[in-house]
mmCIF file of C-alpha atoms and ligand atoms in Angstrom:
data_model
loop_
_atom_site.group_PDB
_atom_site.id
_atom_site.type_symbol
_atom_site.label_atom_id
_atom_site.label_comp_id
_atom_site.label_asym_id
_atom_site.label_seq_id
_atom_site.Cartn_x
_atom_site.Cartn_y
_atom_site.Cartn_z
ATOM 1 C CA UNK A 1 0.000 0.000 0.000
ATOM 2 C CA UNK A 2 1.268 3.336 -1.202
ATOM 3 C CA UNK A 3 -0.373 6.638 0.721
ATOM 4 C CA UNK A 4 0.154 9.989 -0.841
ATOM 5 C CA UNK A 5 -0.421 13.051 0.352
ATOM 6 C CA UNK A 6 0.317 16.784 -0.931
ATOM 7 C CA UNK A 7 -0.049 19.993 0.584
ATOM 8 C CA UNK A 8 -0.133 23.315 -0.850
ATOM 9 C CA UNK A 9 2.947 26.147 -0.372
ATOM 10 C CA UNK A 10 1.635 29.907 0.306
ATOM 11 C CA UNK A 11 2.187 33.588 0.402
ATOM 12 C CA UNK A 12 1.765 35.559 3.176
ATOM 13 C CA UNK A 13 -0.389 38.773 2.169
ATOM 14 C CA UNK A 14 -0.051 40.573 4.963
ATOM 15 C CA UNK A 15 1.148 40.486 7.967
ATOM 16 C CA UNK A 16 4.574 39.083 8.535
ATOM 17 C CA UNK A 17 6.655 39.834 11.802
ATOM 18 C CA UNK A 18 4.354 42.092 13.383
ATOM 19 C CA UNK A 19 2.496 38.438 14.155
ATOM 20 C CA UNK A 20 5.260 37.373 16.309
ATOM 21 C CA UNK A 21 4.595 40.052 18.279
ATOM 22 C CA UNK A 22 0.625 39.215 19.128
ATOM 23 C CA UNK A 23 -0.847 40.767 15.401
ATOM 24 C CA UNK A 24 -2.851 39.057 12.933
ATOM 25 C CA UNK A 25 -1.565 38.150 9.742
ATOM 26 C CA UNK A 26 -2.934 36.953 6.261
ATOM 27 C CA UNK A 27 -2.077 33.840 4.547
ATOM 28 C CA UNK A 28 -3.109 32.149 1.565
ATOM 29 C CA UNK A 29 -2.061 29.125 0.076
ATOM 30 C CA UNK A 30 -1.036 28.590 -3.578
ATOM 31 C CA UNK A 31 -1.264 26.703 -6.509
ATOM 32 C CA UNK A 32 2.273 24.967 -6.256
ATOM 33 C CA UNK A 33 2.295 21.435 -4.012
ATOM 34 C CA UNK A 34 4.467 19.222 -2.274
ATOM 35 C CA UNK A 35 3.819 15.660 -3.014
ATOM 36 C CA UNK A 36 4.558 13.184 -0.149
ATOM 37 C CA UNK A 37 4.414 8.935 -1.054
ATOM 38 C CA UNK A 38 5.097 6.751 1.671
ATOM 39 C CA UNK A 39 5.279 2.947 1.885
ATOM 40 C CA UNK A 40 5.865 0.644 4.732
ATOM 41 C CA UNK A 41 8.893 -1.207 4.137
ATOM 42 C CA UNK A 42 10.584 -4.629 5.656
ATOM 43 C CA UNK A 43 14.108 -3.010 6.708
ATOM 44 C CA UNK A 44 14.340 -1.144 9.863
ATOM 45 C CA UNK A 45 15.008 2.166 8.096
ATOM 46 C CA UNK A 46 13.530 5.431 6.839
ATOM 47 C CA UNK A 47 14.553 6.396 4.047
ATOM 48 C CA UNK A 48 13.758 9.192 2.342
ATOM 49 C CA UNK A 49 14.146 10.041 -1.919
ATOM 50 C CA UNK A 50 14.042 13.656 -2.394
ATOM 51 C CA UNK A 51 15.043 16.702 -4.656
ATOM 52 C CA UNK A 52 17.097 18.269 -1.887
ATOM 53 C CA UNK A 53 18.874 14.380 -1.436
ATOM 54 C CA UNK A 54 18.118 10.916 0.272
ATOM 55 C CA UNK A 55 18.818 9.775 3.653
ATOM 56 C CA UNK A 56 18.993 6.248 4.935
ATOM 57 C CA UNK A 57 18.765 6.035 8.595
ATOM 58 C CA UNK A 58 18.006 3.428 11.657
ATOM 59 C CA UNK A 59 14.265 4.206 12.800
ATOM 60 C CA UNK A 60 15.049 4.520 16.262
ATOM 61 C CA UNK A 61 18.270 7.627 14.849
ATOM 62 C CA UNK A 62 17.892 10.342 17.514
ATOM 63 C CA UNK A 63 16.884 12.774 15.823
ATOM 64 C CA UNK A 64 19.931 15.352 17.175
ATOM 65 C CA UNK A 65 21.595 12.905 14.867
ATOM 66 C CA UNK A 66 19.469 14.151 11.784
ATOM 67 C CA UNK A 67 20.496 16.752 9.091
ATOM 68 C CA UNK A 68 18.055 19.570 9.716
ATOM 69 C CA UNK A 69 16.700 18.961 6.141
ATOM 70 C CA UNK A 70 15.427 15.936 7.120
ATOM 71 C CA UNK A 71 14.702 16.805 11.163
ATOM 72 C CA UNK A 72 11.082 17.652 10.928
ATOM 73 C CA UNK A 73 10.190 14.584 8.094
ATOM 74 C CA UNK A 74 12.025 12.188 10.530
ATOM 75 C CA UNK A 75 10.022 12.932 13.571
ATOM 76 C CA UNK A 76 7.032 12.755 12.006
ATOM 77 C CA UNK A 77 7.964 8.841 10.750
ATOM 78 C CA UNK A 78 9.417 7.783 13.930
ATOM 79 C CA UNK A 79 6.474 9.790 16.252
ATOM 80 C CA UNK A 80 3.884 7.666 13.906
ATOM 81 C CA UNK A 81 5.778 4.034 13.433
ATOM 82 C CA UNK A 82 5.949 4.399 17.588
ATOM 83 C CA UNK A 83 1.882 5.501 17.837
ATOM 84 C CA UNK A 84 1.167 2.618 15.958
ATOM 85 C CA UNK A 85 4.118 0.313 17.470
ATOM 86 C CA UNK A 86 5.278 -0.354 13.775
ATOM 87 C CA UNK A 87 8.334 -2.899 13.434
ATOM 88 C CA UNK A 88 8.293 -2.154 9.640
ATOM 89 C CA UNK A 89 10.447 0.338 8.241
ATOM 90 C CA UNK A 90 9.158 3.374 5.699
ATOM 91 C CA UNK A 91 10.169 4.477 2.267
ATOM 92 C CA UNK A 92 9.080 8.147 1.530
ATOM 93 C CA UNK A 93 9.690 10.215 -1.521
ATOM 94 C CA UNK A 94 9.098 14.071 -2.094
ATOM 95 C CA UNK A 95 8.719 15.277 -4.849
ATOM 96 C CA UNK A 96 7.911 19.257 -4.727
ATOM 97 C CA UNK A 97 7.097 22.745 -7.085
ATOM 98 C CA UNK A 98 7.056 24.937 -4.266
ATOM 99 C CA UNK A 99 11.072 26.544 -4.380
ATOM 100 C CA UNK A 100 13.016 25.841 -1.277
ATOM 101 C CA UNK A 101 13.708 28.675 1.230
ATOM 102 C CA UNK A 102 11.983 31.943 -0.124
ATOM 103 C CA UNK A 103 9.305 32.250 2.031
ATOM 104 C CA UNK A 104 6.760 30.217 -0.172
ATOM 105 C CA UNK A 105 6.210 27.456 2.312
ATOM 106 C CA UNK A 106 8.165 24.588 1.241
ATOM 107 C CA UNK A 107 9.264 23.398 4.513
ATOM 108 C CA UNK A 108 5.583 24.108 6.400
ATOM 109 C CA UNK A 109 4.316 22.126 2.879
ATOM 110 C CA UNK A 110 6.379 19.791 3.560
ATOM 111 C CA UNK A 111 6.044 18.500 7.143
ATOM 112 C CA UNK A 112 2.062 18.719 6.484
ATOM 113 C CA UNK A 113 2.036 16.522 3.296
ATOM 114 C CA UNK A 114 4.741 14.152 5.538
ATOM 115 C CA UNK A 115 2.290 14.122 8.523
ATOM 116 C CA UNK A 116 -0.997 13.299 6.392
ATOM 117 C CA UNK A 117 0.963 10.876 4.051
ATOM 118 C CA UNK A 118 2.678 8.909 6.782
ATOM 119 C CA UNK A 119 0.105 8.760 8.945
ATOM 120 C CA UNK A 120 -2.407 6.996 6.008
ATOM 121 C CA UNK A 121 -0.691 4.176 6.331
ATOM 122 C CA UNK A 122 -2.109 3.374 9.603
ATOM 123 C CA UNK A 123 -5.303 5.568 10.652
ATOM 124 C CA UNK A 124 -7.728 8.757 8.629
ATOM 125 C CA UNK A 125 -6.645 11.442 10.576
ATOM 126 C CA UNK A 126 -8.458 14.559 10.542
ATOM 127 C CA UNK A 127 -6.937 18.079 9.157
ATOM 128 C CA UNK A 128 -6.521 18.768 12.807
ATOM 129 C CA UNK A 129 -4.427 15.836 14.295
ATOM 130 C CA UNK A 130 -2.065 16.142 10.710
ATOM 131 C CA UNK A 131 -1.751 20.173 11.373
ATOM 132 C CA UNK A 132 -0.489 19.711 14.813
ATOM 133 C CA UNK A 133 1.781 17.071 14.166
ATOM 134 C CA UNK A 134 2.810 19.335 11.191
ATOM 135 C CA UNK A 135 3.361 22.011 13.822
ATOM 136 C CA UNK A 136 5.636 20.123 16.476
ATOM 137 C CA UNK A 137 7.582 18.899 13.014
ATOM 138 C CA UNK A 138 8.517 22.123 12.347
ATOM 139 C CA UNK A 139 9.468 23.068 15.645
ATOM 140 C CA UNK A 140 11.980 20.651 15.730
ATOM 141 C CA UNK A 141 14.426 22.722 13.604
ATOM 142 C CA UNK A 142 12.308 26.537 14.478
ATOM 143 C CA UNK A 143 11.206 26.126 17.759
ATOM 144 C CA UNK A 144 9.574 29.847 17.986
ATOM 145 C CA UNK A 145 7.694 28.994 14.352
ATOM 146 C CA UNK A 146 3.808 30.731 14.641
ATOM 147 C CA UNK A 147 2.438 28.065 13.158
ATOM 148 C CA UNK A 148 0.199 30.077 10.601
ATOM 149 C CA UNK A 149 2.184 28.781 7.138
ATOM 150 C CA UNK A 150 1.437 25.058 8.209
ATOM 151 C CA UNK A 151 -2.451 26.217 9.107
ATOM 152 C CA UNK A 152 -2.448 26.906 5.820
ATOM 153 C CA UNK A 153 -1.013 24.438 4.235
ATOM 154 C CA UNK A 154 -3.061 22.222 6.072
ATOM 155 C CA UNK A 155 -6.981 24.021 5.115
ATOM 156 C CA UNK A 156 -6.294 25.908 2.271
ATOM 157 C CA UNK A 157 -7.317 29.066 0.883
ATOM 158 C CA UNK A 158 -7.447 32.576 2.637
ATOM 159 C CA UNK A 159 -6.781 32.429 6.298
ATOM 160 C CA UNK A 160 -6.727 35.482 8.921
ATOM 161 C CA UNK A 161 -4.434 33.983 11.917
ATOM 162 C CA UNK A 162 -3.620 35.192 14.951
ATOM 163 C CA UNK A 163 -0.860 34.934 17.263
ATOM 164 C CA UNK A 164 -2.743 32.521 19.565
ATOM 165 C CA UNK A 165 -3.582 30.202 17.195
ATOM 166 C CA UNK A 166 -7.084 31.470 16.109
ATOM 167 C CA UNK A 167 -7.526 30.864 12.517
ATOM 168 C CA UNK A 168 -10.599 31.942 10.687
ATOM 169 C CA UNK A 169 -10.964 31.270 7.154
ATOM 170 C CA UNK A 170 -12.425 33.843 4.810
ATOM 171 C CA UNK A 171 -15.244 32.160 3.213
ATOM 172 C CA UNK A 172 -15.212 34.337 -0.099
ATOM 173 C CA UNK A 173 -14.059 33.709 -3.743
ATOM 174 C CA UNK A 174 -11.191 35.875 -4.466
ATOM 175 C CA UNK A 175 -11.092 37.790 -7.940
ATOM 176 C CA UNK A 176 -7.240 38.092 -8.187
ATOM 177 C CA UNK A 177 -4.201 36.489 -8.508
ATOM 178 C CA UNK A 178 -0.970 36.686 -7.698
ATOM 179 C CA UNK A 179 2.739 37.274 -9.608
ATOM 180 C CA UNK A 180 5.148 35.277 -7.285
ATOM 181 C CA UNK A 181 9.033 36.469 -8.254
ATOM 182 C CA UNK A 182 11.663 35.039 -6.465
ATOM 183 C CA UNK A 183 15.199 37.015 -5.624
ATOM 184 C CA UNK A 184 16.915 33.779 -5.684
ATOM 185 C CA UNK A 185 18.244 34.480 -2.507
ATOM 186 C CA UNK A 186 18.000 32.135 0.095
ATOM 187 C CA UNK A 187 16.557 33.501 3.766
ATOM 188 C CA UNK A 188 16.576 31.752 7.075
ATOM 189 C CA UNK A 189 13.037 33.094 8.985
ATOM 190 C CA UNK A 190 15.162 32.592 12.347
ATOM 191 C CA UNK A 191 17.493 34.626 11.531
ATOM 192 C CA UNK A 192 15.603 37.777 9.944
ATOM 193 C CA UNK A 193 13.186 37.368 13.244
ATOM 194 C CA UNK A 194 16.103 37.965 15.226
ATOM 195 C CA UNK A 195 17.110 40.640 13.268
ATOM 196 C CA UNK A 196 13.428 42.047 13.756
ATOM 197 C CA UNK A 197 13.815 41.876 17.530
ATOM 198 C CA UNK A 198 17.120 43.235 17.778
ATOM 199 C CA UNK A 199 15.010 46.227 16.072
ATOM 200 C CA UNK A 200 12.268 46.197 18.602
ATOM 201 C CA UNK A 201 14.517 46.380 21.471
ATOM 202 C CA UNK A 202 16.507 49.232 19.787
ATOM 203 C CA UNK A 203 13.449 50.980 18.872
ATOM 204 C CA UNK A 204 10.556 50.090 20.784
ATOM 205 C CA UNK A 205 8.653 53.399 20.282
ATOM 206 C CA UNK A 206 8.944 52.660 16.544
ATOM 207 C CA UNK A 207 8.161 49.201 16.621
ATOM 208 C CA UNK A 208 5.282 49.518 18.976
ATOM 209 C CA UNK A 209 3.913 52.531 16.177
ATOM 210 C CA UNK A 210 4.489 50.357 13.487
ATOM 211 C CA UNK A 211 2.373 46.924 15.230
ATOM 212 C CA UNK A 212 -0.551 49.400 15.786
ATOM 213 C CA UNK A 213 -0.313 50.919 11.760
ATOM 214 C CA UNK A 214 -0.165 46.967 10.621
ATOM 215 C CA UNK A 215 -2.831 46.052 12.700
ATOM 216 C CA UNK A 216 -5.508 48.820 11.365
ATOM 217 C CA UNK A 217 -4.079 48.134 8.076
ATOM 218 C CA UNK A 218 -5.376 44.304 8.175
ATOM 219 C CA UNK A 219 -8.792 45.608 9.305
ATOM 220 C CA UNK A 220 -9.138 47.763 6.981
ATOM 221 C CA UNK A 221 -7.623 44.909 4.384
ATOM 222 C CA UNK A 222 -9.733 42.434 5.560
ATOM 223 C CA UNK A 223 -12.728 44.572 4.516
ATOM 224 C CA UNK A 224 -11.566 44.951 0.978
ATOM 225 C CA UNK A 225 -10.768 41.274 0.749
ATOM 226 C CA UNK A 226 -14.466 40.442 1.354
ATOM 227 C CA UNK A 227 -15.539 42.957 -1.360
ATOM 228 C CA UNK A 228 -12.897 42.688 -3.858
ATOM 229 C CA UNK A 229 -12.117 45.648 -3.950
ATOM 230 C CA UNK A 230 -8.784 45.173 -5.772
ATOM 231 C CA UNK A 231 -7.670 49.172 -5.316
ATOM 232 C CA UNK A 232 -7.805 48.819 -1.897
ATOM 233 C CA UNK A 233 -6.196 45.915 -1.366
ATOM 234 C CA UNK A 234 -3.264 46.603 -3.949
ATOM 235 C CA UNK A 235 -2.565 49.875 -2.049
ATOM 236 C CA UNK A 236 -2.661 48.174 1.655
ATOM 237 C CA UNK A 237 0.300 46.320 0.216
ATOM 238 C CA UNK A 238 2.106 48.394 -0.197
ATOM 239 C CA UNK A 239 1.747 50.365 2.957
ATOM 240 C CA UNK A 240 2.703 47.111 4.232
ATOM 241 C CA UNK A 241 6.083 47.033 2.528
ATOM 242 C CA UNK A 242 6.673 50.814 3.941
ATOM 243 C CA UNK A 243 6.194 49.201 7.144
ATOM 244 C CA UNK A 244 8.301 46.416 6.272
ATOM 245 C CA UNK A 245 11.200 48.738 4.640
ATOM 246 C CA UNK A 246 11.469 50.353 7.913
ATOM 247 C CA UNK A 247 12.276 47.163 10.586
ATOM 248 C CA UNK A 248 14.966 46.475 7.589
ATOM 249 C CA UNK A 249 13.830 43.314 6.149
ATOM 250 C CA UNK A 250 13.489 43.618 2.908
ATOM 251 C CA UNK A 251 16.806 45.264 0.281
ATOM 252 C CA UNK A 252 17.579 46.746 -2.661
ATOM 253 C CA UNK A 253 16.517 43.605 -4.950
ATOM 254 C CA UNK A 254 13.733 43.115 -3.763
ATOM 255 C CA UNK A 255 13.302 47.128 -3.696
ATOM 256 C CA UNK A 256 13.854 47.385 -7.734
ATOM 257 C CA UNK A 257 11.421 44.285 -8.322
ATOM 258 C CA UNK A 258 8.974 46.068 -6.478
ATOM 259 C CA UNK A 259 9.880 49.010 -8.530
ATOM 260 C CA UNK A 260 9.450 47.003 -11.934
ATOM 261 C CA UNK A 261 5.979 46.231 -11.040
ATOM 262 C CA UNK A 262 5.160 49.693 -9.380
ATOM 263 C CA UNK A 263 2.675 50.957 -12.412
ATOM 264 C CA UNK A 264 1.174 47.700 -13.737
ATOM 265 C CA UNK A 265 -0.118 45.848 -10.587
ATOM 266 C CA UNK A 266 -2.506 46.858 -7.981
ATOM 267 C CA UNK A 267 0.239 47.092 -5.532
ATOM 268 C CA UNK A 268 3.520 44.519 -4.370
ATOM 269 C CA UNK A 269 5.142 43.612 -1.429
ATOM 270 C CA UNK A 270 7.657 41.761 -0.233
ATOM 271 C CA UNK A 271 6.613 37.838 1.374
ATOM 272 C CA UNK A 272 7.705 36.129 4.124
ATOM 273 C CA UNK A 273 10.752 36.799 6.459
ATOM 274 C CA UNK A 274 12.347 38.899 3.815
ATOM 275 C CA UNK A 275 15.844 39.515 3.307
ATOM 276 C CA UNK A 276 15.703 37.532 0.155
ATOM 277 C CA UNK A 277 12.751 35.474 -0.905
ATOM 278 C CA UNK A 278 9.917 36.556 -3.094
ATOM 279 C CA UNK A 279 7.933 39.663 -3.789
ATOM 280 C CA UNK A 280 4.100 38.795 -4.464
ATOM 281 C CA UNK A 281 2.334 41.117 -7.389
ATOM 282 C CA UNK A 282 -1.756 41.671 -7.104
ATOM 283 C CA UNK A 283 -3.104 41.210 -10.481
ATOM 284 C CA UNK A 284 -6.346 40.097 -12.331
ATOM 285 C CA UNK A 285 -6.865 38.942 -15.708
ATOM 286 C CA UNK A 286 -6.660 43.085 -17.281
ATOM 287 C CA UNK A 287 -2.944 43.088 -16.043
ATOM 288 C CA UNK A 288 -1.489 39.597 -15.376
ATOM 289 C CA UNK A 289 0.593 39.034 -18.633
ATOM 290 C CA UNK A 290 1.981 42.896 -18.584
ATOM 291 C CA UNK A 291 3.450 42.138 -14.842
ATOM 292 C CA UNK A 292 4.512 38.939 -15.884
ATOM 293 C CA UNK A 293 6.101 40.574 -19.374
ATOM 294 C CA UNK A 294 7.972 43.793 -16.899
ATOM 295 C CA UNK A 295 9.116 40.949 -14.594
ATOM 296 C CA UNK A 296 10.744 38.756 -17.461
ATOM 297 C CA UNK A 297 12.243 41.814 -19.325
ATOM 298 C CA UNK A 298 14.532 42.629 -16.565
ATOM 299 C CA UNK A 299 15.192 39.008 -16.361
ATOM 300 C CA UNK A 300 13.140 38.559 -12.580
ATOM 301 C CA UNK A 301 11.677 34.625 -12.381
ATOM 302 C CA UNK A 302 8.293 34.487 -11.870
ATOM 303 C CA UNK A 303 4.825 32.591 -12.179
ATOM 304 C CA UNK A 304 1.347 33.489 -12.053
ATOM 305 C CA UNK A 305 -0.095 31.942 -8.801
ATOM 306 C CA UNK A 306 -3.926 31.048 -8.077
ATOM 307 C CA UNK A 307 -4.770 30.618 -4.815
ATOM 308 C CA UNK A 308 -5.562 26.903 -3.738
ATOM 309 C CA UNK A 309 -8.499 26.261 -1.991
ATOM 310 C CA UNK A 310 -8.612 22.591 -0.804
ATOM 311 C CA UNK A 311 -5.479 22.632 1.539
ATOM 312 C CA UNK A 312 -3.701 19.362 2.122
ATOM 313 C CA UNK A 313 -5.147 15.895 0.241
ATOM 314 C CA UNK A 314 -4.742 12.214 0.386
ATOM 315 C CA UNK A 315 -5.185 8.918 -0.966
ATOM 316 C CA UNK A 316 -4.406 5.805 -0.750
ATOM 317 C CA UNK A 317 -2.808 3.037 -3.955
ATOM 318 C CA UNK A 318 -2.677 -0.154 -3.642
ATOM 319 C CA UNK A 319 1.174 -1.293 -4.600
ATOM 320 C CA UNK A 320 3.323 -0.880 -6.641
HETATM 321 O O1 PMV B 1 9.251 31.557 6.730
HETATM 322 P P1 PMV B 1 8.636 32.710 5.963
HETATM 323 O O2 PMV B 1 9.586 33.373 5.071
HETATM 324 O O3 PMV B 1 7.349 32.347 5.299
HETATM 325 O O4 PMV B 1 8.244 33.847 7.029
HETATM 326 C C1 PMV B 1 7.775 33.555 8.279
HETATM 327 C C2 PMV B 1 6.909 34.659 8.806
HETATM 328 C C3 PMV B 1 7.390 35.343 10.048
HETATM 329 O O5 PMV B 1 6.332 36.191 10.487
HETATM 330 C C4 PMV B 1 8.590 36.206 9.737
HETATM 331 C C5 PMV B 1 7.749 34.373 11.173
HETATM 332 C C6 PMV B 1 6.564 33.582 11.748
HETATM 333 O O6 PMV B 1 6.836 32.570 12.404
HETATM 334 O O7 PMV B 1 5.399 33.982 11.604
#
């Protein structure tokens, strides 16, 4: 028996940073899917097949042991071969569109698709029981992680998230899309957060204006996302970068591919833990191939993304 599972990457549309520090933020989940196939196997190994490598190791490997690449996919195996008291071994193979370590959710993608895929073999778990097993994956190599890009991962769609966990999904059907263009440069979220509190402490009077401006911003975003209202929305985006610009975590790349796209989209900001990583373009049909055609004639990578609405999915084949 074969179970495979994949789970969606996302953008985060608004919101980043200020969340760690008790503010919403707004996530939605894209197009672009990691694909997780897992089989029980007779050796006392997990192995795992994937684009970033393999690894072979003994099922009871403590996981200190581990490459971090593989941390959070490991402890998912071993945590379910032990809740089912498994002697078998497992084969798993990854196969994944979402790029690797530019804030479009490979790694939250990744330990969802691993937690619904592995655990198939044995049980049905709910959304629920694979989200919070997704969640202590990924705390194994960020312990501090919020937890939002696995919620969404997990559900799909459009998802307003909150510091304590809430999650409420916006039940409407978007109108837009967005351009995704990556920087190519690499970003690790632990270390731009630190970066973001070393600001805070420096400047708490700043920091503590700029959580208040992001937090009327998403209420007053949140009401354009239910209407549409595409104006809106494009131009709370880019009050968000401002706010972004000035905790220091986005640069002068991602600066001029935000400037490429200035007159064409509806507004553009910066994704994720910045530093590096992607900018995300608001578009529609009247304006999606002239963003795309800026972003490719100064030689920018990007893709068109729709958002995904069914979140994480599985099935079970019989083998081979
Ligand atoms: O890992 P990224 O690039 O998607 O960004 C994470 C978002 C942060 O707000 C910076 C951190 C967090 O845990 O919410």
């Amino acid at each position: 028996m074969r179970s495979i599972a994949s789970a969606p990457g996302k953008v985060i549309l608004f919101g980043e940073h200020f969340i760690v520090y008790g503010g919403k933020a707004i996530l939605c989940s894209i197009n672009k899917r990691i694909t997780i196939e897992s089989q029980l196997s007779n050796s006392d190994k997990i192995e795992i097949d994937s684009g970033l490598g393999t690894i072979s190791v003994s099922k009871n490997e403590p996981l200190q042991n581990i490459d971090p690449v593989f941390k959070p996919v490991i402890y998912v195996a071993q945590k379910i071969l032990q809740k089912f008291n498994s002697d078998s071994g497992l084969k798993i193979s990854i196969t994944s569109e979402i790029p690797a370590g530019v804030g479009l959710g490979s790694s939250s993608a990744c330990c969802v698709a691993a937690a619904s895929s592995i655990s198939g073999l044995f049980s049905n778990y709910s959304k629920e029981e694979v989200l919070q097993l997704a969640i202590e994956a990924e705390r194994t190599i960020f312990e501090n992680v919020s937890g939002a890009d696995s919620t969404v991962c997990t559900y799909g769609g459009i998802i307003e998230y909150s510091r304590d966990g809430k999650i409420k999904k916006l039940d409407f059907v978007p109108k837009f899309q967005l351009v995704v263009a990556d920087s190519k440069i690499m970003h690790s979220t632990s270390q731009v957060v630190s970066k973001v509190k070393k600001f805070k402490d420096d400047n708490p009077q700043v920091f503590s204006m700029l959580c208040d401006k992001e937090a009327s911003l998403i209420e007053e975003t949140l009401g354009a996302l239910k209407k549409n209202d595409l104006n809106t929305i494009g131009a709370k985006m880019n009050q968000n970068q401002a706010h972004l610009e000035k905790i220091g975590v986005s640069n002068d790349l991602l600066g001029s591919m935000l400037g490429t796209v200035n007159n064409v989209a509806y507004g553009a900001k910066m994704t994720g833990a910045g530093d590096g990583g992607c900018i995300i373009a608001l578009v529609n049909d009247t304006n999606l191939d002239r963003v795309i055609g800026a972003l490719r004639s100064k030689n920018y990578e990007c893709f068109a993304a729709q958002i995904d609405t069914t979140g994480v999915e599985q099935k079970v084949k019989d083998s081979p």
